[in-house]
Structure formats: C-alpha cells, structure tokens
Tab-separated table of C-alpha atoms in Angstrom:
chain	number	residue	atom	x	y	z
A	1	MET	CA	-45.980	-2.238	1.227
A	2	ALA	CA	-46.957	-5.875	1.720
A	3	GLU	CA	-47.508	-6.197	-2.036
A	4	ALA	CA	-44.039	-4.777	-2.704
A	5	GLU	CA	-42.472	-7.262	-0.273
A	6	SER	CA	-44.327	-10.148	-1.876
A	7	LYS	CA	-43.003	-9.093	-5.284
A	8	GLN	CA	-39.497	-8.954	-3.845
A	9	ARG	CA	-39.845	-12.385	-2.266
A	10	LYS	CA	-40.800	-14.579	-5.185
A	11	PRO	CA	-41.457	-18.250	-4.402
A	12	GLY	CA	-38.156	-20.127	-4.449
A	13	ALA	CA	-36.096	-16.929	-4.695
A	14	ARG	CA	-32.934	-16.867	-2.632
A	15	LEU	CA	-32.700	-14.359	0.182
A	16	CYS	CA	-29.777	-12.762	1.964
A	17	CYS	CA	-28.309	-15.328	4.356
A	18	ILE	CA	-27.905	-12.679	7.060
A	19	CYS	CA	-31.175	-10.696	7.127
A	20	SER	CA	-33.409	-13.132	5.176
A	21	GLN	CA	-35.300	-10.075	3.901
A	22	ARG	CA	-33.706	-8.951	0.628
A	23	ARG	CA	-32.346	-10.558	-2.487
A	24	PRO	CA	-28.567	-11.161	-2.376
A	25	ALA	CA	-26.419	-8.757	-4.382
A	26	LEU	CA	-23.127	-10.650	-4.208
A	27	LYS	CA	-21.385	-13.789	-3.003
A	28	ARG	CA	-18.577	-12.968	-0.594
A	29	PRO	CA	-15.317	-14.502	-1.866
A	30	LYS	CA	-14.037	-14.956	1.683
A	31	THR	CA	-17.046	-16.891	3.083
A	32	LEU	CA	-19.113	-17.704	-0.052
A	33	GLU	CA	-22.154	-16.208	1.722
A	34	GLN	CA	-24.797	-14.662	-0.516
A	35	ILE	CA	-25.793	-11.332	1.016
A	36	CYS	CA	-27.632	-8.143	0.124
A	37	ARG	CA	-26.038	-4.720	-0.269
A	38	GLU	CA	-27.111	-3.378	3.107
A	39	CYS	CA	-25.754	-6.402	4.981
A	40	PHE	CA	-22.574	-6.277	2.892
A	41	TYR	CA	-21.954	-2.671	3.940
A	42	GLU	CA	-22.482	-3.627	7.566
A	43	VAL	CA	-20.232	-6.705	7.661
A	44	PHE	CA	-17.534	-5.071	5.505
A	45	GLU	CA	-17.254	-2.049	7.808
A	46	GLU	CA	-17.627	-4.082	11.001
A	47	GLU	CA	-14.800	-6.456	10.039
A	48	ILE	CA	-12.468	-3.516	9.431
A	49	HIS	CA	-13.543	-1.947	12.737
A	50	GLN	CA	-12.762	-5.190	14.579
A	51	VAL	CA	-9.313	-5.361	12.956
A	52	ILE	CA	-8.629	-1.785	14.085
A	53	VAL	CA	-9.837	-2.422	17.642
A	54	GLN	CA	-8.238	-5.846	18.155
A	55	ASN	CA	-4.863	-4.640	16.875
A	56	GLN	CA	-5.108	-1.224	18.568
A	57	LEU	CA	-4.159	0.518	15.343
A	58	PHE	CA	-5.193	3.984	16.495
A	59	LYS	CA	-5.171	5.864	19.775
A	60	PRO	CA	-7.295	8.905	20.662
A	61	GLY	CA	-5.586	12.144	19.731
A	62	GLU	CA	-3.326	10.626	17.071
A	63	ARG	CA	-2.759	12.284	13.719
A	64	VAL	CA	-3.084	9.664	10.947
A	65	ALA	CA	-2.139	10.141	7.303
A	66	ILE	CA	-3.945	7.980	4.732
A	67	GLY	CA	-1.739	7.086	1.786
A	68	ALA	CA	-4.017	8.257	-1.033
A	69	SER	CA	-3.299	7.354	-4.647
A	70	GLY	CA	-6.809	7.886	-6.015
A	71	GLY	CA	-7.209	4.146	-6.632
A	72	LYS	CA	-9.933	1.900	-5.248
A	73	ASP	CA	-8.042	0.737	-2.143
A	74	SER	CA	-6.987	4.138	-0.826
A	75	THR	CA	-10.322	5.747	-1.758
A	76	VAL	CA	-12.328	3.094	0.097
A	77	LEU	CA	-9.880	3.319	3.007
A	78	ALA	CA	-10.337	7.092	3.255
A	79	TYR	CA	-14.133	6.758	3.108
A	80	VAL	CA	-14.377	3.879	5.605
A	81	LEU	CA	-11.924	5.376	8.110
A	82	SER	CA	-13.816	8.672	7.981
A	83	GLU	CA	-17.085	6.851	8.656
A	84	LEU	CA	-15.704	4.605	11.414
A	85	ASN	CA	-13.893	7.498	13.075
A	86	ARG	CA	-17.199	9.351	13.407
A	87	ARG	CA	-19.291	6.303	14.247
A	88	HIS	CA	-17.000	4.766	16.883
A	89	ASN	CA	-15.323	7.956	18.066
A	90	TYR	CA	-11.707	6.883	17.494
A	91	GLY	CA	-10.708	10.454	18.210
A	92	VAL	CA	-8.037	10.620	15.471
A	93	ASP	CA	-7.303	13.427	13.042
A	94	LEU	CA	-7.199	12.121	9.462
A	95	PHE	CA	-5.199	13.528	6.545
A	96	LEU	CA	-4.720	12.513	2.910
A	97	LEU	CA	-1.099	12.086	1.791
A	98	SER	CA	-0.386	11.598	-1.922
A	99	ILE	CA	2.836	10.969	-3.820
A	100	ASP	CA	3.265	12.476	-7.275
A	101	GLU	CA	5.740	10.217	-9.048
A	102	GLY	CA	5.582	12.303	-12.206
A	103	ILE	CA	3.910	9.827	-14.588
A	104	THR	CA	2.106	11.707	-17.349
A	105	GLY	CA	-1.303	10.288	-18.237
A	106	TYR	CA	-1.525	8.275	-15.027
A	107	ARG	CA	-0.554	9.998	-11.786
A	108	ASP	CA	-1.609	13.475	-12.899
A	109	ASP	CA	-5.109	12.113	-13.626
A	110	SER	CA	-5.330	10.078	-10.399
A	111	LEU	CA	-4.305	13.107	-8.327
A	112	GLU	CA	-7.344	14.938	-9.680
A	113	THR	CA	-9.424	12.167	-8.107
A	114	VAL	CA	-7.605	12.621	-4.782
A	115	LYS	CA	-8.304	16.361	-4.903
A	116	ARG	CA	-12.002	15.600	-5.332
A	117	ASN	CA	-11.823	13.155	-2.396
A	118	GLU	CA	-10.326	15.940	-0.309
A	119	ILE	CA	-13.527	17.930	-0.815
A	120	GLN	CA	-15.903	14.946	-0.617
A	121	TYR	CA	-14.533	13.612	2.692
A	122	GLY	CA	-13.425	16.933	4.184
A	123	LEU	CA	-9.866	15.703	4.789
A	124	PRO	CA	-6.769	17.935	4.388
A	125	LEU	CA	-4.492	16.869	1.520
A	126	LYS	CA	-0.700	17.020	1.170
A	127	ILE	CA	0.984	16.115	-2.151
A	128	VAL	CA	4.708	15.279	-2.227
A	129	SER	CA	6.446	15.004	-5.604
A	130	TYR	CA	9.500	13.041	-6.751
A	131	LYS	CA	10.644	16.100	-8.687
A	132	ASP	CA	10.799	18.247	-5.567
A	133	LEU	CA	12.368	15.529	-3.393
A	134	TYR	CA	14.805	13.877	-5.781
A	135	GLY	CA	15.052	16.159	-8.791
A	136	TRP	CA	13.676	13.397	-11.050
A	137	THR	CA	10.234	12.320	-12.256
A	138	MET	CA	9.434	8.704	-13.107
A	139	ASP	CA	9.026	9.718	-16.754
A	140	GLU	CA	12.612	10.992	-16.725
A	141	ILE	CA	13.881	7.899	-14.881
A	142	VAL	CA	12.222	5.538	-17.364
A	143	LYS	CA	13.875	7.358	-20.252
A	144	VAL	CA	17.229	6.576	-18.644
A	145	ILE	CA	16.687	3.115	-17.114
A	146	GLY	CA	14.064	1.663	-19.462
A	147	LEU	CA	11.041	-0.437	-18.511
A	148	LYS	CA	12.864	-3.369	-16.917
A	149	ASN	CA	13.847	-2.013	-13.495
A	150	ASN	CA	11.715	1.119	-13.206
A	151	CYS	CA	9.485	-0.355	-10.465
A	152	THR	CA	12.554	-0.716	-8.228
A	153	PHE	CA	13.171	3.030	-8.384
A	154	CYS	CA	9.509	3.890	-7.901
A	155	GLY	CA	8.978	1.557	-4.939
A	156	VAL	CA	12.106	2.690	-3.086
A	157	PHE	CA	11.489	6.390	-3.721
A	158	ARG	CA	7.790	6.152	-2.835
A	159	ARG	CA	8.448	4.523	0.552
A	160	GLN	CA	10.800	7.312	1.527
A	161	ALA	CA	8.550	9.996	0.021
A	162	LEU	CA	5.654	8.775	2.181
A	163	ASP	CA	7.787	9.179	5.288
A	164	ARG	CA	8.885	12.638	4.201
A	165	GLY	CA	5.295	13.707	3.622
A	166	ALA	CA	4.228	12.171	6.932
A	167	ALA	CA	7.039	14.035	8.723
A	168	PHE	CA	5.872	17.273	7.098
A	169	LEU	CA	2.321	16.667	8.352
A	170	LYS	CA	3.684	15.718	11.797
A	171	VAL	CA	1.500	12.601	11.889
A	172	ASP	CA	1.889	9.734	14.338
A	173	LYS	CA	1.057	6.990	11.856
A	174	VAL	CA	0.449	6.283	8.165
A	175	ALA	CA	-2.469	4.047	7.124
A	176	THR	CA	-2.084	2.348	3.749
A	177	GLY	CA	-4.628	0.552	1.562
A	178	HIS	CA	-2.708	-2.740	1.282
A	179	ASN	CA	-5.333	-5.479	1.107
A	180	ALA	CA	-5.261	-9.243	1.695
A	181	ASP	CA	-4.371	-9.950	-1.949
A	182	ASP	CA	-1.406	-7.556	-1.759
A	183	ILE	CA	-0.053	-9.150	1.405
A	184	ALA	CA	-0.427	-12.695	0.037
A	185	GLU	CA	1.478	-11.620	-3.082
A	186	THR	CA	4.230	-10.125	-0.930
A	187	VAL	CA	4.590	-13.361	1.058
A	188	LEU	CA	5.076	-15.318	-2.174
A	189	LEU	CA	7.496	-12.757	-3.605
A	190	ASN	CA	9.672	-12.819	-0.491
A	191	ILE	CA	9.752	-16.625	-0.579
A	192	LEU	CA	10.753	-16.597	-4.265
A	193	ARG	CA	13.441	-13.996	-3.601
A	194	GLY	CA	14.675	-15.708	-0.462
A	195	ASP	CA	14.298	-12.422	1.392
A	196	ILE	CA	14.194	-13.648	4.988
A	197	ALA	CA	14.298	-10.182	6.529
A	198	ARG	CA	11.200	-8.961	4.696
A	199	LEU	CA	9.429	-12.312	5.000
A	200	SER	CA	9.645	-12.056	8.781
A	201	ARG	CA	7.755	-8.757	8.860
A	202	CYS	CA	5.644	-8.548	5.675
A	203	THR	CA	2.497	-9.923	7.347
A	204	SER	CA	2.699	-7.554	10.330
A	205	ILE	CA	-0.341	-5.313	10.455
A	206	THR	CA	1.858	-2.494	11.791
A	207	THR	CA	5.387	-2.028	10.492
A	208	GLY	CA	8.154	0.504	10.968
A	209	GLU	CA	7.617	0.835	14.711
A	210	ASP	CA	11.396	1.093	15.117
A	211	GLY	CA	11.534	3.736	12.384
A	212	PRO	CA	10.465	7.369	12.197
A	213	ILE	CA	6.739	6.819	11.503
A	214	PRO	CA	4.868	3.473	11.835
A	215	ARG	CA	2.546	2.237	9.088
A	216	CYS	CA	-0.594	0.171	9.530
A	217	LYS	CA	-2.810	-1.856	7.201
A	218	PRO	CA	-6.505	-1.819	8.229
A	219	PHE	CA	-7.349	-3.850	5.083
A	220	LYS	CA	-4.974	-6.706	5.985
A	221	TYR	CA	-7.759	-9.325	5.882
A	222	THR	CA	-9.990	-7.581	3.320
A	223	TYR	CA	-10.229	-9.129	-0.150
A	224	GLU	CA	-9.600	-6.941	-3.177
A	225	LYS	CA	-12.857	-8.119	-4.778
A	226	GLU	CA	-14.867	-6.908	-1.806
A	227	ILE	CA	-13.144	-3.521	-1.891
A	228	VAL	CA	-14.085	-3.209	-5.567
A	229	MET	CA	-17.702	-4.196	-4.848
A	230	TYR	CA	-17.918	-1.764	-1.933
A	231	ALA	CA	-16.616	1.105	-4.084
A	232	TYR	CA	-19.029	0.130	-6.884
A	233	PHE	CA	-22.128	-0.145	-4.673
A	234	LYS	CA	-21.286	3.076	-2.795
A	235	ARG	CA	-20.482	4.823	-6.091
A	236	LEU	CA	-17.229	6.153	-4.728
A	237	ASP	CA	-15.103	8.409	-6.914
A	238	TYR	CA	-11.869	6.552	-7.707
A	239	PHE	CA	-9.330	6.172	-10.513
A	240	SER	CA	-9.098	2.678	-12.009
A	241	THR	CA	-6.344	2.827	-14.655
A	242	GLU	CA	-3.209	0.743	-14.015
A	243	CYS	CA	0.214	2.379	-14.020
A	244	ILE	CA	1.531	2.580	-17.588
A	245	TYR	CA	4.962	1.351	-16.445
A	246	SER	CA	3.812	-1.683	-14.430
A	247	PRO	CA	2.807	-4.367	-17.011
A	248	ASN	CA	6.239	-6.032	-16.756
A	249	ALA	CA	6.502	-5.745	-12.971
A	250	TYR	CA	7.719	-8.903	-11.214
A	251	ARG	CA	4.786	-8.692	-8.800
A	252	GLY	CA	2.418	-9.267	-11.716
A	253	PHE	CA	3.401	-12.945	-11.898
A	254	ALA	CA	2.623	-13.457	-8.213
A	255	ARG	CA	-0.683	-11.628	-8.691
A	256	GLU	CA	-1.741	-13.947	-11.526
A	257	PHE	CA	-0.821	-16.986	-9.438
A	258	ILE	CA	-2.849	-15.710	-6.468
A	259	LYS	CA	-5.878	-15.139	-8.713
A	260	ASP	CA	-5.599	-18.679	-10.068
A	261	LEU	CA	-5.478	-20.051	-6.527
A	262	GLU	CA	-8.461	-17.949	-5.502
A	263	ARG	CA	-10.560	-19.363	-8.334
A	264	ILE	CA	-9.833	-22.886	-7.110
A	265	ARG	CA	-10.029	-22.166	-3.385
A	266	PRO	CA	-11.252	-18.720	-2.305
A	267	ARG	CA	-9.724	-18.935	1.176
A	268	ALA	CA	-6.252	-19.505	-0.277
A	269	ILE	CA	-5.462	-15.802	0.133
A	270	LEU	CA	-6.118	-15.841	3.879
A	271	ASP	CA	-4.300	-19.161	4.208
A	272	ILE	CA	-1.150	-17.695	2.648
A	273	ILE	CA	-1.324	-14.735	5.030
A	274	ARG	CA	-1.771	-17.068	8.024
A	275	SER	CA	1.190	-19.135	6.821
A	276	GLY	CA	3.295	-15.974	6.618
A	277	GLU	CA	2.247	-15.053	10.161
A	278	ASN	CA	3.338	-18.481	11.394
A	279	PHE	CA	6.792	-18.398	9.796
A	280	ARG	CA	9.541	-18.431	12.386
A	281	ILE	CA	13.090	-17.376	11.575
A	282	SER	CA	15.822	-19.529	13.111
A	283	THR	CA	17.636	-17.829	15.971
A	284	SER	CA	20.916	-18.710	14.267
A	285	THR	CA	19.971	-16.698	11.154
A	286	LYS	CA	21.880	-13.444	11.005
A	287	MET	CA	19.503	-10.584	10.278
A	288	PRO	CA	20.525	-7.176	8.903
A	289	GLU	CA	21.178	-4.613	11.620
A	290	GLN	CA	19.120	-1.459	11.268
A	291	GLY	CA	20.975	1.828	11.339
A	292	THR	CA	20.679	5.160	9.572
A	293	CYS	CA	21.890	6.297	6.183
A	294	GLU	CA	25.081	8.386	6.460
A	295	ARG	CA	23.848	10.599	3.670
A	296	CYS	CA	20.201	11.407	4.418
A	297	GLY	CA	19.548	9.988	7.901
A	298	TYR	CA	16.850	7.574	6.703
A	299	ILE	CA	16.620	4.120	8.289
A	300	SER	CA	18.993	1.679	6.540
A	301	SER	CA	20.954	-1.521	7.147
A	302	GLN	CA	23.805	-0.189	4.979
A	303	LYS	CA	25.924	2.965	5.061
A	304	TRP	CA	23.706	4.436	2.367
A	305	CYS	CA	19.990	3.736	2.043
A	306	LYS	CA	18.710	2.262	-1.207
A	307	ALA	CA	17.170	5.563	-2.296
A	308	CYS	CA	20.500	7.375	-1.974
A	309	VAL	CA	22.330	4.673	-3.924
A	310	LEU	CA	19.769	4.744	-6.734
A	311	LEU	CA	19.708	8.522	-6.830
A	312	GLU	CA	23.510	8.700	-6.909
A	313	GLY	CA	23.487	6.383	-9.927
A	314	LEU	CA	20.961	8.568	-11.726
A	315	ASN	CA	22.836	11.785	-10.993
A	316	ARG	CA	26.135	10.337	-12.166
A	317	GLY	CA	24.834	8.695	-15.329
A	318	LEU	CA	25.057	5.185	-13.824
A	319	PRO	CA	21.342	4.282	-13.585
A	320	LYS	CA	21.957	0.582	-12.876
A	321	LEU	CA	23.940	1.351	-9.749
A	322	GLY	CA	22.239	-0.453	-6.857
A	323	ILE	CA	19.974	-2.546	-9.107
A	324	GLY	CA	19.772	-6.268	-8.439
A	325	ARG	CA	21.449	-8.008	-5.540
A	326	SER	CA	24.179	-5.409	-5.050
A	327	ARG	CA	24.100	-3.828	-1.630
A	328	GLY	CA	25.677	-0.550	-2.568
A	329	LEU	CA	28.538	0.799	-4.616
A	330	ASN	CA	30.763	-1.754	-6.337
A	331	ASN	CA	34.528	-1.716	-5.913
A	332	GLU	CA	35.164	0.542	-8.864
A	333	GLU	CA	32.541	3.003	-7.673
A	334	LYS	CA	33.919	2.865	-4.119
A	335	ARG	CA	37.379	3.800	-5.383
A	336	GLU	CA	35.949	6.614	-7.468
A	337	LYS	CA	33.836	7.752	-4.517
A	338	LYS	CA	36.895	7.763	-2.254
A	339	GLN	CA	38.914	9.777	-4.760
A	340	SER	CA	36.191	12.402	-5.033
A	341	ASN	CA	35.982	12.671	-1.228
A	342	GLY	CA	32.739	10.653	-1.089
A	343	ILE	CA	29.951	11.945	1.036
A	344	SER	CA	31.272	15.459	1.497
A	345	ALA	CA	31.063	15.953	-2.267
A	346	ILE	CA	27.370	15.020	-2.457
A	347	GLU	CA	25.819	16.388	0.730
A	348	SER	CA	24.254	19.250	-1.209
A	349	LYS	CA	22.196	16.962	-3.468
A	350	ALA	CA	18.436	16.618	-3.179
A	351	CYS	CA	18.336	13.351	-1.223
A	352	GLY	CA	20.547	14.638	1.580
A	353	THR	CA	17.981	16.839	3.308
A	354	LEU	CA	15.724	14.351	5.085
A	355	ASP	CA	15.681	15.209	8.772
A	356	PHE	CA	13.795	13.114	11.317
C-alpha cells in the first residue's frame, strides 16, 4: 500500500489542491483549482446542493419534473438530483419529462437515451410530442418555413409543451438543465435585442411563479465544461449530437462570443450573470401586462399567445405570421380574421385545448 502511494506521489508531482492525496484530473474553469476526480465529484455536487438549499428550490412533498432531452445537461441534472434527493432527503418525487419535436435523426435518437435513463435512474418518464399537441412536427415546419426562423417555432412550442406535460403529470415545479453558459448567453441576447422584459427576469433562478407551473435552474452557476467533465468521469449515458436545424441559430453567435471571453477570463461567465442580476429596470419603463391567451388560456401579454399566432400561420399557409417584431396578426390578417368570425372559427384546432 505504502509502495503504491509512493508511486502515485512522485517527487515534484502536483497533487489535488483539496485533498493533497491524489493527482489532479482537471483544472476547474470557475476557480482554476487543480483537483482529483473524487474531490471534483464532491465539490460539484455540494455546490449544486447549496444552490438548491439557499434558494429553497424544492419543498418536501413536491412533485418535480426534470426537463429531459437526453443531452449532457439534463442527464447530469437527472442523475445529480436523484443522488442529492436521496442523500439530503429533499422529500420530492422526481419525474422525467421529454418533448418530442419530431426531428428525424436527432430527437428520435436522443429519446432512446432518455428511455434508458428512465430505467437507470428509476424515474417515471412522460413524452409529449409536437405532432399530438399542434398537429405539426419540426420536420414538417422546416419544410414550410425553411431554416431561417425554425428555432423561433421550436422554442415557443417547446416552452408551452413543457407546461402541458407538467400539467399532465400534476407536478409542482419543472427543473431544467440551463447552465451558467446558457444564462450568460441569454443575458447578452436580450441586451442585443433590447428585450427589457426578458432581461429583467432571465437571471432569476426560479421563473414563471405567476404562471401555471414555476421552473427552476439548479445549474444556474454551473459551468458547461464541468457538466461535460462530470458526465465523462461518471460515464453517464447521454446523447451528444447537436440539433440538425440549429447551426444558423442566432444564439450561436452569442455562444461563440461567450467561449472567446471564457478563454481570456474564465470568470467572465459568472460576471455576466452577476451583471444581469444587478440590472434594474426604471420605474418609468412600461412593462407588458401578463394576461391569458383568448384562444388556449396560456399565459400571454397579448390577446393570443405566440404559439397560437405561429400555429395559426402554419394552418393557414402563412408560416411567417408572427415572425420578427410583429406582436400578432397584421391589419390585413385582422380584417380577414374578423370576416371569418375570428376565434369562434378556430376553437376546434389543436392549440385550443390547453386547460390550466
């Protein structure tokens, strides 16, 4: 044993800066500490536990759905929450909730990973599909809209689909795998877009508290690189292919910029998040008033929610309806809508059945 330790501790060899016993396996991007695997597991899980406790993300007896895509973030989130729930006795019931956007060669493969996670972690799984909810798959939408604005459709539909799935499971909260890199990107995107409303809430660790089902982000301060290393060291089963429709996504430019900043100054990601937390919106700024969509009952600041506007465009052969800065139907569409008796003529369509 002593001989083995002496071989491990060669003269001049660096040791883990936490335990001083083992050789370091990685340098943490957040702190630049060189630590071994065992210490990395411990600090990684403990930091997430502290975020959960300090922000009171979960209460005993709550039902919590984990947004599971099969990717690294959601897979690590499912694994870590399962472990922490047992270790610290959170007393919550965990579920896996997946959205099937209908992307051949991408989502169908990643859902197979989620189904394996269901067995590996012993968590019930619910899959909600765009086809069932909206009557369209993303493959069909892309054929109509092209590759330029497809992420708008997917993002809007997925947010509502998550709430529908969560309502079906009767959960109290949805936990998502958004990490520190994602949140920093969102801060930059909202600044570039001038979206004051979203900028004021995008760094909140819990959102949607005034809506049907709140969402929380246990990985708010967790770097993407560390999530990847944790999944690699733990040999977790996850799907790593990028969406085939996302290479031209606007977010990609913000992501590249964040990575460049991180190479120069690793703490830049946390600094951007802290800056977003410290933003204060002037009291004289008029913010959108939250209401409910007249068509489907979903939370919306307009008469129709974005999902209903986009879906109406698809169903009527006007796929660009609601794209860009428009807040709803244009004048010509409003006149046509009025002539066709508007909402009463479309209540039977797929998007009009959401009931909270």
